[in-house]
mmCIF file of C-alpha atoms in Angstrom:
data_model
loop_
_atom_site.group_PDB
_atom_site.id
_atom_site.type_symbol
_atom_site.label_atom_id
_atom_site.label_comp_id
_atom_site.label_asym_id
_atom_site.label_seq_id
_atom_site.Cartn_x
_atom_site.Cartn_y
_atom_site.Cartn_z
ATOM 1 C CA UNK A 1 86.582 64.208 52.838
ATOM 2 C CA UNK A 2 83.047 65.558 52.604
ATOM 3 C CA UNK A 3 84.016 67.705 49.499
ATOM 4 C CA UNK A 4 85.347 64.523 47.873
ATOM 5 C CA UNK A 5 82.111 62.684 48.617
ATOM 6 C CA UNK A 6 79.988 65.513 47.133
ATOM 7 C CA UNK A 7 82.047 65.489 43.957
ATOM 8 C CA UNK A 8 81.530 61.746 43.554
ATOM 9 C CA UNK A 9 77.817 62.182 44.308
ATOM 10 C CA UNK A 10 77.450 64.853 41.598
ATOM 11 C CA UNK A 11 79.205 62.635 38.985
ATOM 12 C CA UNK A 12 76.656 59.835 39.750
ATOM 13 C CA UNK A 13 73.792 62.113 38.610
ATOM 14 C CA UNK A 14 75.201 63.337 35.342
ATOM 15 C CA UNK A 15 72.309 64.433 33.111
ATOM 16 C CA UNK A 16 71.480 62.212 30.140
ATOM 17 C CA UNK A 17 72.016 63.632 26.568
ATOM 18 C CA UNK A 18 69.469 66.220 25.457
ATOM 19 C CA UNK A 19 68.135 63.692 22.816
ATOM 20 C CA UNK A 20 67.386 61.320 25.612
ATOM 21 C CA UNK A 21 65.657 64.045 27.631
ATOM 22 C CA UNK A 22 63.495 64.783 24.610
ATOM 23 C CA UNK A 23 62.466 61.100 24.479
ATOM 24 C CA UNK A 24 61.503 61.266 28.247
ATOM 25 C CA UNK A 25 59.420 64.364 27.664
ATOM 26 C CA UNK A 26 57.698 62.682 24.707
ATOM 27 C CA UNK A 27 56.909 59.642 26.673
ATOM 28 C CA UNK A 28 55.370 61.477 29.609
ATOM 29 C CA UNK A 29 53.299 63.838 27.309
ATOM 30 C CA UNK A 30 52.088 60.927 25.334
ATOM 31 C CA UNK A 31 50.817 59.135 28.415
ATOM 32 C CA UNK A 32 49.269 62.199 30.094
ATOM 33 C CA UNK A 33 45.845 63.246 29.146
ATOM 34 C CA UNK A 34 46.042 66.535 31.053
ATOM 35 C CA UNK A 35 48.548 69.345 30.219
ATOM 36 C CA UNK A 36 51.547 69.181 32.376
ATOM 37 C CA UNK A 37 53.979 71.930 33.474
ATOM 38 C CA UNK A 38 57.737 72.016 32.933
ATOM 39 C CA UNK A 39 58.244 71.884 36.760
ATOM 40 C CA UNK A 40 56.189 68.675 36.913
ATOM 41 C CA UNK A 41 58.093 67.228 33.916
ATOM 42 C CA UNK A 42 61.398 68.051 35.525
ATOM 43 C CA UNK A 43 60.305 66.426 38.765
ATOM 44 C CA UNK A 44 59.868 63.120 36.854
ATOM 45 C CA UNK A 45 63.205 63.253 35.030
ATOM 46 C CA UNK A 46 66.632 62.266 36.322
ATOM 47 C CA UNK A 47 68.750 64.799 38.336
ATOM 48 C CA UNK A 48 70.352 67.446 36.155
ATOM 49 C CA UNK A 49 67.843 67.370 33.289
ATOM 50 C CA UNK A 50 66.702 70.649 31.722
ATOM 51 C CA UNK A 51 63.146 70.220 30.812
ATOM 52 C CA UNK A 52 62.813 73.708 29.259
ATOM 53 C CA UNK A 53 65.612 73.159 26.847
ATOM 54 C CA UNK A 54 64.476 69.677 25.989
ATOM 55 C CA UNK A 55 60.998 70.986 25.328
ATOM 56 C CA UNK A 56 62.320 73.617 22.788
ATOM 57 C CA UNK A 57 63.910 70.770 20.847
ATOM 58 C CA UNK A 58 60.876 68.538 21.116
ATOM 59 C CA UNK A 59 58.470 71.198 19.904
ATOM 60 C CA UNK A 60 60.685 71.859 16.874
ATOM 61 C CA UNK A 61 60.817 68.190 16.093
ATOM 62 C CA UNK A 62 56.999 68.071 16.034
ATOM 63 C CA UNK A 63 56.572 71.141 13.848
ATOM 64 C CA UNK A 64 54.460 70.386 10.694
ATOM 65 C CA UNK A 65 53.540 66.856 11.890
ATOM 66 C CA UNK A 66 49.983 65.500 12.498
ATOM 67 C CA UNK A 67 50.321 66.011 16.242
ATOM 68 C CA UNK A 68 52.073 68.895 17.959
ATOM 69 C CA UNK A 69 53.311 69.725 21.399
ATOM 70 C CA UNK A 70 51.010 72.534 22.280
ATOM 71 C CA UNK A 71 51.587 75.078 24.976
ATOM 72 C CA UNK A 72 48.414 75.655 27.068
ATOM 73 C CA UNK A 73 48.852 78.305 29.674
ATOM 74 C CA UNK A 74 52.060 77.338 31.467
ATOM 75 C CA UNK A 75 51.665 73.725 30.659
ATOM 76 C CA UNK A 76 52.225 71.407 27.639
ATOM 77 C CA UNK A 77 50.333 68.577 25.969
ATOM 78 C CA UNK A 78 50.432 66.555 22.760
ATOM 79 C CA UNK A 79 47.460 67.588 20.588
ATOM 80 C CA UNK A 80 46.156 66.954 17.084
ATOM 81 C CA UNK A 81 47.420 69.682 14.620
ATOM 82 C CA UNK A 82 44.744 72.362 14.348
ATOM 83 C CA UNK A 83 44.337 72.051 10.573
ATOM 84 C CA UNK A 84 43.547 68.290 10.956
ATOM 85 C CA UNK A 85 40.845 68.742 13.490
ATOM 86 C CA UNK A 86 38.118 67.941 10.940
ATOM 87 C CA UNK A 87 39.335 64.307 10.920
ATOM 88 C CA UNK A 88 38.292 63.857 14.442
ATOM 89 C CA UNK A 89 34.653 65.114 14.071
ATOM 90 C CA UNK A 90 33.196 61.678 13.745
ATOM 91 C CA UNK A 91 34.837 60.605 17.027
ATOM 92 C CA UNK A 92 32.508 62.889 19.052
ATOM 93 C CA UNK A 93 30.414 60.644 21.328
ATOM 94 C CA UNK A 94 28.218 63.317 22.842
ATOM 95 C CA UNK A 95 27.575 66.911 21.917
ATOM 96 C CA UNK A 96 26.400 69.162 24.760
ATOM 97 C CA UNK A 97 25.245 72.759 23.956
ATOM 98 C CA UNK A 98 25.373 75.570 26.404
ATOM 99 C CA UNK A 99 22.292 77.840 26.863
ATOM 100 C CA UNK A 100 22.633 81.406 25.670
ATOM 101 C CA UNK A 101 22.780 82.515 29.393
ATOM 102 C CA UNK A 102 25.783 80.193 29.973
ATOM 103 C CA UNK A 103 27.433 81.307 26.696
ATOM 104 C CA UNK A 104 27.161 84.966 27.605
ATOM 105 C CA UNK A 105 28.361 84.419 31.157
ATOM 106 C CA UNK A 106 31.342 82.346 29.912
ATOM 107 C CA UNK A 107 32.229 85.022 27.298
ATOM 108 C CA UNK A 108 32.028 87.840 29.866
ATOM 109 C CA UNK A 109 34.290 85.866 32.314
ATOM 110 C CA UNK A 110 36.843 85.161 29.438
ATOM 111 C CA UNK A 111 36.989 88.710 28.294
ATOM 112 C CA UNK A 112 36.776 90.586 31.687
ATOM 113 C CA UNK A 113 38.462 88.218 34.129
ATOM 114 C CA UNK A 114 38.809 88.364 36.995
ATOM 115 C CA UNK A 115 35.200 89.334 37.207
ATOM 116 C CA UNK A 116 32.649 89.195 39.978
ATOM 117 C CA UNK A 117 29.058 87.959 39.773
ATOM 118 C CA UNK A 118 27.763 91.489 40.197
ATOM 119 C CA UNK A 119 29.929 92.706 37.322
ATOM 120 C CA UNK A 120 28.664 89.885 35.130
ATOM 121 C CA UNK A 121 25.084 90.836 36.025
ATOM 122 C CA UNK A 122 25.754 94.505 35.239
ATOM 123 C CA UNK A 123 27.108 93.685 31.802
ATOM 124 C CA UNK A 124 24.381 91.204 30.906
ATOM 125 C CA UNK A 125 21.541 93.273 32.416
ATOM 126 C CA UNK A 126 19.992 90.257 34.239
ATOM 127 C CA UNK A 127 20.903 88.366 37.306
ATOM 128 C CA UNK A 128 23.053 85.229 36.920
ATOM 129 C CA UNK A 129 21.422 82.071 38.209
ATOM 130 C CA UNK A 130 23.321 79.734 40.382
ATOM 131 C CA UNK A 131 22.687 76.939 37.860
ATOM 132 C CA UNK A 132 24.481 78.742 35.152
ATOM 133 C CA UNK A 133 27.563 79.293 37.222
ATOM 134 C CA UNK A 134 27.450 75.681 38.546
ATOM 135 C CA UNK A 135 27.308 74.361 34.979
ATOM 136 C CA UNK A 136 30.379 76.188 33.938
ATOM 137 C CA UNK A 137 32.177 75.127 37.151
ATOM 138 C CA UNK A 138 31.199 71.565 36.507
ATOM 139 C CA UNK A 139 32.582 71.669 33.020
ATOM 140 C CA UNK A 140 35.745 72.969 34.610
ATOM 141 C CA UNK A 141 35.813 75.912 32.175
ATOM 142 C CA UNK A 142 35.738 78.569 34.960
ATOM 143 C CA UNK A 143 37.095 78.549 38.498
ATOM 144 C CA UNK A 144 37.063 80.834 41.485
ATOM 145 C CA UNK A 145 39.747 83.606 41.381
ATOM 146 C CA UNK A 146 40.971 85.912 44.137
ATOM 147 C CA UNK A 147 38.625 87.962 46.198
ATOM 148 C CA UNK A 148 38.300 91.488 44.992
ATOM 149 C CA UNK A 149 39.634 94.189 47.302
ATOM 150 C CA UNK A 150 36.318 95.999 47.463
ATOM 151 C CA UNK A 151 33.664 96.177 50.214
ATOM 152 C CA UNK A 152 32.429 92.628 51.006
ATOM 153 C CA UNK A 153 35.508 91.240 49.182
ATOM 154 C CA UNK A 154 33.422 89.374 46.524
ATOM 155 C CA UNK A 155 34.849 86.318 44.875
ATOM 156 C CA UNK A 156 35.838 86.605 41.226
ATOM 157 C CA UNK A 157 35.684 84.144 38.362
ATOM 158 C CA UNK A 158 38.377 83.336 35.758
ATOM 159 C CA UNK A 159 38.580 80.813 32.877
ATOM 160 C CA UNK A 160 40.579 77.606 33.453
ATOM 161 C CA UNK A 161 43.457 75.884 31.675
ATOM 162 C CA UNK A 162 40.777 73.357 30.612
ATOM 163 C CA UNK A 163 38.841 76.121 28.817
ATOM 164 C CA UNK A 164 42.005 77.189 27.001
ATOM 165 C CA UNK A 165 42.789 73.546 26.091
ATOM 166 C CA UNK A 166 39.245 72.799 24.828
ATOM 167 C CA UNK A 167 39.304 75.823 22.485
ATOM 168 C CA UNK A 168 42.918 75.431 21.434
ATOM 169 C CA UNK A 169 44.122 78.648 22.935
ATOM 170 C CA UNK A 170 47.499 79.273 24.475
ATOM 171 C CA UNK A 171 46.171 82.054 26.686
ATOM 172 C CA UNK A 172 43.132 84.432 27.023
ATOM 173 C CA UNK A 173 44.767 86.935 24.647
ATOM 174 C CA UNK A 174 44.153 84.509 21.823
ATOM 175 C CA UNK A 175 40.350 84.886 22.170
ATOM 176 C CA UNK A 176 38.479 85.981 19.023
ATOM 177 C CA UNK A 177 37.647 89.674 18.627
ATOM 178 C CA UNK A 178 34.285 91.281 18.660
ATOM 179 C CA UNK A 179 33.785 90.930 14.900
ATOM 180 C CA UNK A 180 34.239 87.158 15.053
ATOM 181 C CA UNK A 181 31.941 86.874 18.035
ATOM 182 C CA UNK A 182 29.189 88.821 16.321
ATOM 183 C CA UNK A 183 29.544 86.725 13.128
ATOM 184 C CA UNK A 184 29.276 83.627 15.250
ATOM 185 C CA UNK A 185 26.040 84.921 16.873
ATOM 186 C CA UNK A 186 27.610 85.214 20.315
ATOM 187 C CA UNK A 187 26.983 88.950 20.647
ATOM 188 C CA UNK A 188 23.863 90.837 19.847
ATOM 189 C CA UNK A 189 22.723 94.460 20.085
ATOM 190 C CA UNK A 190 21.283 95.305 23.481
ATOM 191 C CA UNK A 191 18.069 97.329 23.845
ATOM 192 C CA UNK A 192 18.466 101.089 24.484
ATOM 193 C CA UNK A 193 19.162 102.170 28.051
ATOM 194 C CA UNK A 194 16.018 102.177 30.100
ATOM 195 C CA UNK A 195 14.573 99.099 28.366
ATOM 196 C CA UNK A 196 16.772 96.558 29.926
ATOM 197 C CA UNK A 197 15.118 93.760 31.943
ATOM 198 C CA UNK A 198 14.601 94.528 35.571
ATOM 199 C CA UNK A 199 17.438 93.363 37.831
ATOM 200 C CA UNK A 200 16.214 90.317 39.601
ATOM 201 C CA UNK A 201 15.069 88.642 36.402
ATOM 202 C CA UNK A 202 17.205 85.511 36.337
ATOM 203 C CA UNK A 203 18.496 83.216 33.570
ATOM 204 C CA UNK A 204 15.667 80.782 34.311
ATOM 205 C CA UNK A 205 13.224 83.394 32.769
ATOM 206 C CA UNK A 206 15.246 83.654 29.574
ATOM 207 C CA UNK A 207 14.696 81.972 26.258
ATOM 208 C CA UNK A 208 17.534 79.457 26.447
ATOM 209 C CA UNK A 209 17.519 78.672 22.764
ATOM 210 C CA UNK A 210 20.804 77.232 21.412
ATOM 211 C CA UNK A 211 19.886 77.041 17.721
ATOM 212 C CA UNK A 212 22.611 78.305 15.399
ATOM 213 C CA UNK A 213 25.261 78.512 18.097
ATOM 214 C CA UNK A 214 28.830 78.368 16.986
ATOM 215 C CA UNK A 215 30.826 75.337 17.742
ATOM 216 C CA UNK A 216 33.123 77.631 19.695
ATOM 217 C CA UNK A 217 30.987 76.985 22.772
ATOM 218 C CA UNK A 218 29.991 73.459 22.337
ATOM 219 C CA UNK A 219 31.476 70.598 24.315
#
């Protein structure tokens, strides 16, 4: 009797056609401002739906259109096609520029993650002020990672999904190379060994000019 009941229950939750599942994904992605994972999408859909399969079909359907279903980390979102981004430039309400200290700190975290504060300071040659890290945390471009298995178990920093989303990256491997960074003015030649600023000099002592910065690090 129980087996018969289970069979009937399963039949009541027959998955809708894949085209209908695509429509469901499209509706959720359109209404959600933040990227959403397949697991979260499947949790919103009727029993028996396959969000992964429906997503493959949906992304193909949006290929070549003005908006695309972009993969951001392990999540998805509807975003303007990258080649049409210039059309949105006039929609910017406020442009906030990062200081050179924040740009360098963010770049080091992006390329060396997970990285500790001490490692950031070693690479930059100056100590990292709390304000610089707080600014990046407030922008939600970095977050705390796992503690490192070294004496003192220092906390590490990693870039966030929001960082990837802001710069149109699927993952950190899509970051520009050293040549692109130098041409954008985000890397410069360091003084010879022995002429670096004394450790203890903080970001607050630096020239925090942002003239000529690439839009790569503007919010």
